[in-house]
Amino acid sequence: MAARISLDSIDIYDPELYVKGLPHGQFAVLRTEAPVFRHPDFEQPNGFWSVTRHADVNFVSRNPEIFSSYRQTCFLNEQTPTSLAEQQMMMVNLDPPDHTRLRSLLNRGFTPRSAARMAEKIEHACEVIVDKALATGSGDFVTMCAAELPLVVIAELMGVPNADRYKIFEWSNRMLSADDPELAPAPDEGLQAAVEAYAYANELGAAKRACPVDDIVSKLVVPDENGRELSELEFDLFFILLIVAGNETTRNAISGGMQAMIESPDQWEWLRADPAGLARKAADEMVRWVSPVMAFRRTATRDVELGGQLIRENDKILMYYTAANFDETVFENPHTFDVGRDPNPHVGFGGGGPHFCLGRHLALLEIEIMYRTLARRVARVEPLAAPRRLRSNFINGIKEMQVRLVPA
C-alpha cells in the first residue's frame, strides 16, 4: 500500500521530479484537498498558487483581465534567457487588446482551412519518415519519427530552406532545456540560442519583404488588404515562439503518444484495426495524456477568490495542465489511455480564452497523419530500453526512446 502524500510534502516544481514521470499522486492530492495551493517557490517569499482542477484552469485562462500573462510573462520563473521587457513583447505574453491585435494578424496563417491545405505535404513527409525508420529497423523513435515531422512542417510553413530545419531543432532544444545539464551544459546556452534564432528570423523576414512568395512569412511581413503587417520586431519574436511551440510540443506529443501505445498494446491494436476512423481521436488523447506544456504562469491583477483561496494582486499563479487533464470529475477513467475517448475536453492546448493554441489544428493534423501512417505500416513497436525523460518542470518531453519497428 502506497504511503499517503501529505500537503506538507508536496513539491511539483522540482524539475528533477519529472525525470521519473508525471507526479500524478501529488496532483491527485492537490485536486482533492487543495486545488488552489500555496506552493513554496525559491523566487517568491510568499510562494506561488498552483491551480490543478480543470474548472479552475479554464477560469484562469478565460479571464485575462484578472490573470495577466504580461505582468511577469507566462513562463514559470524569472530565470529566463532574455529580459522581461523583451519577453513581454511576445504574443504568448501579451494581454488584450495588444494580444488581440497581434493574434488577428497571425490568424491568417493558422486557420483550419490553411492547416488542411498542408495535409498532402504532411502525408508525404510521414511516408518518407516511416520509410526511413523501417529501413533502419531500430533506433531512437524521437529522432527517427517524432522530431522530423514538425521540423519539415515548420520549414514548409515558414519558407525555411529544408537544409536549415535542423537549426530549428537545435535552437528550440537549447532554449527550453536550461534545467537539463545534458542538453544545456552552459548557463548561457538558452540566451545564445535565442540570439541565433532572432538573427536568422531577421534575415528571413527581410528576404520575404524584398521578394514575397506564397508562404506564411510573406503573408505576415507584407501589408494585408487593410494595410496591416507585423513589424520587424514582432515577426522576429513570433518566429522564436513558433519554432519552440511548433517543434517541441508536437514532437513530444508524438513521442509520449508512442510510449503510451507501448504501455497499452490493446490501444495500438485498436488503432491499427481502424486508423482512418481513430487516428484523430488518438491524436487528441495523446495531447491530453502527454500535456506537452505542463504549466503556464499568470499574475493576478487584483485581489480575487479562487478555489476558496484569496489570491492577492501580483501573486504568482501556475496553471497545471498536466493535473487538469487527469481531473476525475471531468474525465472517465483518466489514467486509462483511450484512443477512442470522446468527448475529450482536455486543456493540452490551453484552457480556452485568448491564448488558446493558435496552431492546434496543424498540430493535431500532424499527429493524426503520423499515427495513421504508423498504424498502417508498422505491426509492432518494441521497446529496447526505458525512455530517457527531459529534466524540466515546463516541457513534458522524452529525450530518447530506443525501439524496434516491426513492419506490417
CSV table of C-alpha atoms in Angstrom, one decimal:
chain,number,residue,atom,x,y,z
A,1,MET,CA,0.0,0.0,0.0
A,2,ALA,CA,1.4,3.4,-1.0
A,3,ALA,CA,2.1,5.9,1.7
A,4,ARG,CA,-0.3,8.8,1.9
A,5,ILE,CA,1.0,12.0,0.4
A,6,SER,CA,0.7,14.9,2.8
A,7,LEU,CA,0.3,18.5,1.7
A,8,ASP,CA,3.4,19.4,3.6
A,9,SER,CA,5.5,17.1,1.4
A,10,ILE,CA,4.1,18.4,-1.9
A,11,ASP,CA,6.7,19.7,-4.4
A,12,ILE,CA,5.5,19.7,-8.1
A,13,TYR,CA,8.0,22.5,-9.0
A,14,ASP,CA,11.3,20.5,-8.8
A,15,PRO,CA,12.4,19.7,-12.4
A,16,GLU,CA,14.2,16.5,-11.1
A,17,LEU,CA,10.8,15.1,-10.2
A,18,TYR,CA,9.8,14.9,-13.9
A,19,VAL,CA,12.7,12.8,-14.9
A,20,LYS,CA,10.8,9.8,-13.5
A,21,GLY,CA,7.5,10.8,-14.9
A,22,LEU,CA,4.5,13.0,-14.1
A,23,PRO,CA,3.8,13.2,-10.3
A,24,HIS,CA,0.2,12.0,-10.6
A,25,GLY,CA,0.0,11.1,-7.0
A,26,GLN,CA,0.7,14.6,-5.9
A,27,PHE,CA,-1.6,16.1,-8.5
A,28,ALA,CA,-4.4,13.9,-7.2
A,29,VAL,CA,-3.9,15.0,-3.6
A,30,LEU,CA,-3.9,18.7,-4.7
A,31,ARG,CA,-7.1,18.4,-6.8
A,32,THR,CA,-8.9,16.7,-3.9
A,33,GLU,CA,-7.5,18.5,-0.9
A,34,ALA,CA,-6.1,21.9,-2.1
A,35,PRO,CA,-7.0,22.6,-5.7
A,36,VAL,CA,-5.6,26.2,-5.3
A,37,PHE,CA,-2.5,25.6,-3.2
A,38,ARG,CA,0.2,28.0,-1.9
A,39,HIS,CA,3.3,26.2,-3.1
A,40,PRO,CA,6.9,27.1,-1.9
A,41,ASP,CA,9.0,29.0,-4.5
A,42,PHE,CA,12.7,29.8,-4.3
A,43,GLU,CA,12.0,33.1,-6.1
A,44,GLN,CA,8.8,34.2,-4.3
A,45,PRO,CA,8.9,34.6,-0.5
A,46,ASN,CA,5.1,34.0,-0.4
A,47,GLY,CA,5.3,31.1,-2.8
A,48,PHE,CA,3.0,30.7,-5.8
A,49,TRP,CA,-0.5,29.4,-6.2
A,50,SER,CA,-0.7,26.0,-8.0
A,51,VAL,CA,-4.1,25.5,-9.8
A,52,THR,CA,-4.8,21.9,-10.6
A,53,ARG,CA,-8.5,21.4,-11.2
A,54,HIS,CA,-9.9,21.5,-14.8
A,55,ALA,CA,-12.6,24.1,-14.0
A,56,ASP,CA,-10.1,26.5,-12.3
A,57,VAL,CA,-7.6,26.2,-15.1
A,58,ASN,CA,-10.3,27.2,-17.5
A,59,PHE,CA,-11.4,30.1,-15.3
A,60,VAL,CA,-7.9,31.5,-15.1
A,61,SER,CA,-7.3,31.0,-18.8
A,62,ARG,CA,-10.5,32.8,-19.8
A,63,ASN,CA,-10.2,35.8,-17.6
A,64,PRO,CA,-7.0,37.7,-18.7
A,65,GLU,CA,-8.2,40.9,-17.1
A,66,ILE,CA,-7.8,39.2,-13.7
A,67,PHE,CA,-4.9,36.8,-14.5
A,68,SER,CA,-2.3,38.6,-16.6
A,69,SER,CA,0.2,37.0,-19.0
A,70,TYR,CA,2.0,40.3,-19.4
A,71,ARG,CA,2.9,41.4,-15.9
A,72,GLN,CA,5.5,38.7,-15.4
A,73,THR,CA,5.1,36.7,-18.6
A,74,CYS,CA,3.6,33.2,-18.9
A,75,PHE,CA,6.8,31.3,-18.2
A,76,LEU,CA,7.3,29.7,-14.8
A,77,ASN,CA,10.1,31.8,-13.4
A,78,GLU,CA,12.2,34.8,-13.9
A,79,GLN,CA,15.4,32.8,-14.7
A,80,THR,CA,15.0,33.1,-18.4
A,81,PRO,CA,17.4,33.8,-21.2
A,82,THR,CA,16.1,37.2,-22.2
A,83,SER,CA,15.0,40.3,-20.3
A,84,LEU,CA,11.4,40.7,-19.0
A,85,ALA,CA,10.8,43.6,-21.4
A,86,GLU,CA,11.8,41.6,-24.4
A,87,GLN,CA,9.7,38.6,-23.3
A,88,GLN,CA,6.7,40.8,-22.7
A,89,MET,CA,6.6,41.7,-26.4
A,90,MET,CA,6.0,38.1,-27.5
A,91,MET,CA,2.4,37.2,-28.3
A,92,VAL,CA,2.2,34.5,-25.7
A,93,ASN,CA,2.9,37.1,-23.1
A,94,LEU,CA,0.6,39.9,-24.2
A,95,ASP,CA,-2.8,40.7,-22.7
A,96,PRO,CA,-5.8,42.1,-24.7
A,97,PRO,CA,-6.1,44.5,-26.5
A,98,ASP,CA,-2.4,44.2,-27.7
A,99,HIS,CA,-2.7,40.4,-27.9
A,100,THR,CA,-5.9,40.7,-29.9
A,101,ARG,CA,-4.4,42.9,-32.5
A,102,LEU,CA,-1.3,40.7,-33.0
A,103,ARG,CA,-3.3,37.5,-33.0
A,104,SER,CA,-5.7,38.8,-35.6
A,105,LEU,CA,-2.7,39.3,-37.9
A,106,LEU,CA,-1.3,35.8,-37.3
A,107,ASN,CA,-4.7,34.1,-37.6
A,108,ARG,CA,-4.3,34.4,-41.4
A,109,GLY,CA,-1.8,31.5,-41.5
A,110,PHE,CA,-3.3,29.2,-38.9
A,111,THR,CA,-7.0,28.7,-39.8
A,112,PRO,CA,-8.4,25.1,-40.1
A,113,ARG,CA,-8.5,25.7,-43.9
A,114,SER,CA,-4.9,26.6,-44.1
A,115,ALA,CA,-3.9,23.6,-41.9
A,116,ALA,CA,-6.0,21.3,-44.2
A,117,ARG,CA,-4.0,22.6,-47.2
A,118,MET,CA,-0.9,21.2,-45.6
A,119,ALA,CA,-2.4,17.7,-45.4
A,120,GLU,CA,-0.9,16.4,-48.6
A,121,LYS,CA,2.6,17.6,-47.8
A,122,ILE,CA,2.3,16.2,-44.2
A,123,GLU,CA,1.2,12.8,-45.6
A,124,HIS,CA,4.2,12.7,-48.0
A,125,ALA,CA,6.6,13.7,-45.2
A,126,CYS,CA,5.2,10.9,-42.9
A,127,GLU,CA,5.6,8.3,-45.7
A,128,VAL,CA,9.2,9.3,-46.2
A,129,ILE,CA,9.9,9.4,-42.4
A,130,VAL,CA,8.4,5.9,-41.8
A,131,ASP,CA,10.2,4.6,-44.9
A,132,LYS,CA,13.5,5.6,-43.4
A,133,ALA,CA,12.6,4.3,-39.9
A,134,LEU,CA,11.5,0.9,-41.2
A,135,ALA,CA,14.7,0.7,-43.3
A,136,THR,CA,16.7,1.4,-40.2
A,137,GLY,CA,14.7,-1.1,-38.2
A,138,SER,CA,15.7,0.1,-34.7
A,139,GLY,CA,16.9,3.2,-33.1
A,140,ASP,CA,15.6,6.3,-31.2
A,141,PHE,CA,12.0,6.9,-32.0
A,142,VAL,CA,12.3,10.5,-31.1
A,143,THR,CA,14.9,11.3,-33.8
A,144,MET,CA,13.6,8.7,-36.3
A,145,CYS,CA,9.9,9.8,-36.3
A,146,ALA,CA,8.8,12.3,-33.7
A,147,ALA,CA,11.4,15.1,-34.2
A,148,GLU,CA,11.5,15.0,-38.0
A,149,LEU,CA,7.9,15.8,-38.9
A,150,PRO,CA,7.4,19.1,-37.1
A,151,LEU,CA,10.7,20.3,-38.5
A,152,VAL,CA,9.6,19.5,-42.0
A,153,VAL,CA,6.2,21.2,-41.4
A,154,ILE,CA,7.7,24.4,-39.9
A,155,ALA,CA,10.3,24.6,-42.7
A,156,GLU,CA,7.4,24.3,-45.3
A,157,LEU,CA,5.2,26.7,-43.4
A,158,MET,CA,7.7,29.4,-42.9
A,159,GLY,CA,9.6,29.0,-46.2
A,160,VAL,CA,12.7,28.0,-44.4
A,161,PRO,CA,15.2,26.1,-46.6
A,162,ASN,CA,15.0,22.4,-45.9
A,163,ALA,CA,18.6,22.2,-45.1
A,164,ASP,CA,18.1,24.7,-42.2
A,165,ARG,CA,15.4,22.8,-40.4
A,166,TYR,CA,17.9,21.1,-38.0
A,167,LYS,CA,18.9,24.6,-36.8
A,168,ILE,CA,15.3,25.0,-35.6
A,169,PHE,CA,15.6,21.7,-33.7
A,170,GLU,CA,18.9,22.8,-32.1
A,171,TRP,CA,17.7,26.3,-31.1
A,172,SER,CA,14.4,25.1,-29.6
A,173,ASN,CA,16.2,22.4,-27.6
A,174,ARG,CA,18.8,24.8,-26.2
A,175,MET,CA,16.2,27.5,-25.3
A,176,LEU,CA,13.9,25.1,-23.4
A,177,SER,CA,16.4,22.8,-21.8
A,178,ALA,CA,18.1,25.0,-19.2
A,179,ASP,CA,17.2,22.6,-16.4
A,180,ASP,CA,18.7,19.6,-18.2
A,181,PRO,CA,22.5,19.7,-18.0
A,182,GLU,CA,22.8,17.2,-20.8
A,183,LEU,CA,21.1,19.4,-23.3
A,184,ALA,CA,22.2,22.8,-21.9
A,185,PRO,CA,25.6,22.4,-20.4
A,186,ALA,CA,26.5,26.1,-20.3
A,187,PRO,CA,24.5,28.6,-18.3
A,188,ASP,CA,24.1,31.0,-21.3
A,189,GLU,CA,23.1,28.3,-23.8
A,190,GLY,CA,19.5,29.4,-23.9
A,191,LEU,CA,20.4,33.1,-24.5
A,192,GLN,CA,22.8,32.3,-27.2
A,193,ALA,CA,20.2,30.1,-29.0
A,194,ALA,CA,17.7,32.9,-28.8
A,195,VAL,CA,20.2,35.3,-30.3
A,196,GLU,CA,21.0,33.0,-33.2
A,197,ALA,CA,17.3,32.3,-33.9
A,198,TYR,CA,16.5,36.0,-33.7
A,199,ALA,CA,19.2,36.9,-36.2
A,200,TYR,CA,18.0,34.2,-38.6
A,201,ALA,CA,14.4,35.4,-38.3
A,202,ASN,CA,15.5,38.9,-39.1
A,203,GLU,CA,17.3,37.8,-42.3
A,204,LEU,CA,14.3,35.6,-43.3
A,205,GLY,CA,11.8,38.4,-42.8
A,206,ALA,CA,13.9,40.8,-44.8
A,207,ALA,CA,14.2,38.4,-47.7
A,208,LYS,CA,10.5,37.8,-47.8
A,209,ARG,CA,9.7,41.5,-47.7
A,210,ALA,CA,12.1,42.1,-50.6
A,211,CYS,CA,10.7,39.1,-52.6
A,212,PRO,CA,7.4,37.8,-51.2
A,213,VAL,CA,6.2,34.3,-52.2
A,214,ASP,CA,3.2,32.1,-51.3
A,215,ASP,CA,4.1,31.2,-47.7
A,216,ILE,CA,3.0,32.4,-44.3
A,217,VAL,CA,6.1,34.6,-43.7
A,218,SER,CA,5.3,36.7,-46.8
A,219,LYS,CA,1.7,37.0,-45.6
A,220,LEU,CA,2.8,38.3,-42.2
A,221,VAL,CA,5.5,40.7,-43.3
A,222,VAL,CA,3.8,42.4,-46.2
A,223,PRO,CA,0.6,44.5,-45.7
A,224,ASP,CA,-2.8,42.8,-46.0
A,225,GLU,CA,-5.8,44.3,-47.7
A,226,ASN,CA,-6.2,46.6,-44.7
A,227,GLY,CA,-2.6,47.7,-44.7
A,228,ARG,CA,-1.8,45.7,-41.6
A,229,GLU,CA,1.5,43.8,-41.2
A,230,LEU,CA,3.9,42.6,-38.5
A,231,SER,CA,6.7,44.9,-37.6
A,232,GLU,CA,10.2,43.6,-37.9
A,233,LEU,CA,10.5,43.0,-34.1
A,234,GLU,CA,7.0,41.4,-33.9
A,235,PHE,CA,7.9,38.9,-36.7
A,236,ASP,CA,11.3,38.1,-35.2
A,237,LEU,CA,9.7,37.3,-31.8
A,238,PHE,CA,6.9,35.3,-33.4
A,239,PHE,CA,9.5,33.2,-35.3
A,240,ILE,CA,11.2,32.3,-32.0
A,241,LEU,CA,7.8,31.4,-30.5
A,242,LEU,CA,6.8,29.3,-33.5
A,243,ILE,CA,10.0,27.2,-33.6
A,244,VAL,CA,9.6,26.4,-29.9
A,245,ALA,CA,5.8,25.9,-29.8
A,246,GLY,CA,5.5,24.2,-33.2
A,247,ASN,CA,8.5,22.0,-32.7
A,248,GLU,CA,8.7,20.9,-29.0
A,249,THR,CA,5.1,20.4,-28.3
A,250,THR,CA,4.2,18.3,-31.4
A,251,ARG,CA,7.4,16.2,-31.1
A,252,ASN,CA,6.8,15.4,-27.5
A,253,ALA,CA,3.1,14.5,-28.2
A,254,ILE,CA,4.2,12.1,-30.9
A,255,SER,CA,6.9,10.6,-28.6
A,256,GLY,CA,4.8,10.4,-25.5
A,257,GLY,CA,1.9,9.0,-27.5
A,258,MET,CA,4.1,6.1,-28.7
A,259,GLN,CA,5.2,5.5,-25.1
A,260,ALA,CA,1.6,5.3,-24.1
A,261,MET,CA,0.9,2.9,-27.0
A,262,ILE,CA,3.8,0.6,-25.9
A,263,GLU,CA,2.4,0.6,-22.4
A,264,SER,CA,-1.2,-0.1,-23.7
A,265,PRO,CA,-0.8,-2.6,-26.6
A,266,ASP,CA,-4.5,-3.1,-26.8
A,267,GLN,CA,-4.9,0.6,-27.9
A,268,TRP,CA,-2.2,0.1,-30.6
A,269,GLU,CA,-4.1,-2.9,-32.0
A,270,TRP,CA,-7.4,-0.9,-31.9
A,271,LEU,CA,-5.8,1.9,-33.8
A,272,ARG,CA,-4.3,-0.5,-36.3
A,273,ALA,CA,-7.7,-2.0,-36.9
A,274,ASP,CA,-9.2,1.4,-37.9
A,275,PRO,CA,-6.5,4.1,-38.5
A,276,ALA,CA,-8.8,6.2,-40.6
A,277,GLY,CA,-11.5,6.3,-38.0
A,278,LEU,CA,-9.5,6.5,-34.9
A,279,ALA,CA,-6.3,8.5,-35.6
A,280,ARG,CA,-7.9,11.9,-35.0
A,281,LYS,CA,-9.3,10.9,-31.6
A,282,ALA,CA,-6.0,9.2,-30.8
A,283,ALA,CA,-4.1,12.4,-31.5
A,284,ASP,CA,-6.4,14.3,-29.2
A,285,GLU,CA,-5.9,11.7,-26.5
A,286,MET,CA,-2.1,11.9,-26.9
A,287,VAL,CA,-2.2,15.6,-26.3
A,288,ARG,CA,-4.3,15.1,-23.1
A,289,TRP,CA,-2.1,12.2,-21.9
A,290,VAL,CA,1.2,13.9,-22.5
A,291,SER,CA,0.2,17.6,-21.9
A,292,PRO,CA,3.4,18.7,-23.7
A,293,VAL,CA,3.4,22.1,-22.0
A,294,MET,CA,2.8,21.2,-18.4
A,295,ALA,CA,2.2,24.6,-16.9
A,296,PHE,CA,1.9,28.3,-17.6
A,297,ARG,CA,2.1,31.2,-15.4
A,298,ARG,CA,-0.3,34.1,-14.7
A,299,THR,CA,-0.1,37.1,-12.4
A,300,ALA,CA,-3.1,38.4,-10.5
A,301,THR,CA,-4.1,42.0,-11.5
A,302,ARG,CA,-6.3,42.4,-8.4
A,303,ASP,CA,-7.4,40.5,-5.3
A,304,VAL,CA,-9.6,37.6,-6.3
A,305,GLU,CA,-11.0,34.4,-4.7
A,306,LEU,CA,-10.3,31.1,-6.5
A,307,GLY,CA,-11.0,27.7,-5.2
A,308,GLY,CA,-11.7,29.0,-1.7
A,309,GLN,CA,-8.4,30.9,-1.5
A,310,LEU,CA,-7.8,34.7,-1.5
A,311,ILE,CA,-5.3,35.5,-4.2
A,312,ARG,CA,-3.7,38.9,-3.8
A,313,GLU,CA,-2.8,41.3,-6.6
A,314,ASN,CA,0.6,40.5,-8.1
A,315,ASP,CA,0.6,36.9,-6.7
A,316,LYS,CA,2.1,34.3,-9.0
A,317,ILE,CA,-0.2,31.5,-10.3
A,318,LEU,CA,0.8,28.4,-12.1
A,319,MET,CA,-1.9,26.5,-14.1
A,320,TYR,CA,-1.0,22.8,-14.2
A,321,TYR,CA,-2.5,21.4,-17.5
A,322,THR,CA,-1.0,18.1,-16.6
A,323,ALA,CA,-3.1,17.9,-13.4
A,324,ALA,CA,-6.3,19.3,-15.1
A,325,ASN,CA,-6.1,16.8,-17.9
A,326,PHE,CA,-6.5,13.9,-15.3
A,327,ASP,CA,-9.3,15.5,-13.3
A,328,GLU,CA,-11.5,12.7,-12.2
A,329,THR,CA,-14.6,14.9,-12.2
A,330,VAL,CA,-14.2,15.6,-15.9
A,331,PHE,CA,-12.6,12.5,-17.5
A,332,GLU,CA,-13.9,9.0,-17.0
A,333,ASN,CA,-11.0,6.7,-16.1
A,334,PRO,CA,-8.5,9.5,-16.7
A,335,HIS,CA,-5.5,7.2,-16.1
A,336,THR,CA,-6.6,4.9,-18.9
A,337,PHE,CA,-5.1,5.8,-22.2
A,338,ASP,CA,-8.0,5.6,-24.6
A,339,VAL,CA,-7.6,6.2,-28.3
A,340,GLY,CA,-11.4,6.4,-28.8
A,341,ARG,CA,-12.0,8.9,-26.0
A,342,ASP,CA,-14.9,11.1,-26.9
A,343,PRO,CA,-15.7,13.7,-25.7
A,344,ASN,CA,-12.2,14.8,-24.7
A,345,PRO,CA,-12.3,18.3,-23.3
A,346,HIS,CA,-8.6,18.4,-22.4
A,347,VAL,CA,-6.6,21.6,-21.8
A,348,GLY,CA,-3.5,20.4,-23.6
A,349,PHE,CA,-3.8,23.4,-25.9
A,350,GLY,CA,-4.7,25.7,-23.1
A,351,GLY,CA,-7.9,26.3,-21.2
A,352,GLY,CA,-9.6,28.5,-23.8
A,353,GLY,CA,-9.6,32.2,-23.7
A,354,PRO,CA,-7.3,34.5,-25.8
A,355,HIS,CA,-4.3,32.3,-25.5
A,356,PHE,CA,-5.9,29.1,-26.8
A,357,CYS,CA,-3.2,27.5,-29.0
A,358,LEU,CA,-3.0,29.2,-32.4
A,359,GLY,CA,-1.5,26.2,-34.1
A,360,ARG,CA,-3.7,23.5,-32.6
A,361,HIS,CA,-5.4,22.5,-35.9
A,362,LEU,CA,-2.0,22.0,-37.5
A,363,ALA,CA,-0.5,20.1,-34.5
A,364,LEU,CA,-3.4,17.7,-34.4
A,365,LEU,CA,-3.2,17.1,-38.1
A,366,GLU,CA,0.5,16.3,-37.8
A,367,ILE,CA,-0.1,13.8,-35.0
A,368,GLU,CA,-3.1,12.3,-36.7
A,369,ILE,CA,-1.4,11.7,-40.1
A,370,MET,CA,1.8,10.4,-38.4
A,371,TYR,CA,-0.1,7.8,-36.5
A,372,ARG,CA,-2.4,6.9,-39.4
A,373,THR,CA,0.8,6.1,-41.3
A,374,LEU,CA,2.5,4.2,-38.5
A,375,ALA,CA,-0.6,2.2,-37.8
A,376,ARG,CA,-0.9,1.2,-41.4
A,377,ARG,CA,2.7,0.3,-41.9
A,378,VAL,CA,4.1,-0.9,-38.6
A,379,ALA,CA,2.9,-4.1,-36.9
A,380,ARG,CA,4.6,-3.6,-33.5
A,381,VAL,CA,6.9,-1.1,-31.8
A,382,GLU,CA,9.1,-3.0,-29.4
A,383,PRO,CA,10.9,-1.1,-26.6
A,384,LEU,CA,14.7,-1.8,-26.4
A,385,ALA,CA,15.4,0.4,-23.3
A,386,ALA,CA,13.5,2.6,-20.9
A,387,PRO,CA,12.8,6.0,-22.3
A,388,ARG,CA,15.0,8.9,-21.1
A,389,ARG,CA,12.9,11.9,-20.0
A,390,LEU,CA,13.7,15.6,-20.1
A,391,ARG,CA,14.6,17.2,-16.8
A,392,SER,CA,12.0,20.0,-16.8
A,393,ASN,CA,9.1,21.3,-14.9
A,394,PHE,CA,7.8,23.1,-18.0
A,395,ILE,CA,8.0,20.7,-21.0
A,396,ASN,CA,6.9,17.1,-20.7
A,397,GLY,CA,9.5,15.5,-23.0
A,398,ILE,CA,11.2,12.3,-23.9
A,399,LYS,CA,14.8,12.8,-24.9
A,400,GLU,CA,15.4,9.3,-26.2
A,401,MET,CA,13.3,6.1,-26.7
A,402,GLN,CA,15.1,3.2,-28.2
A,403,VAL,CA,12.7,0.9,-30.1
A,404,ARG,CA,12.5,-1.7,-32.8
A,405,LEU,CA,9.9,-1.2,-35.6
A,406,VAL,CA,8.4,-4.4,-36.9
A,407,PRO,CA,6.9,-3.8,-40.4
A,408,ALA,CA,3.3,-4.8,-41.1
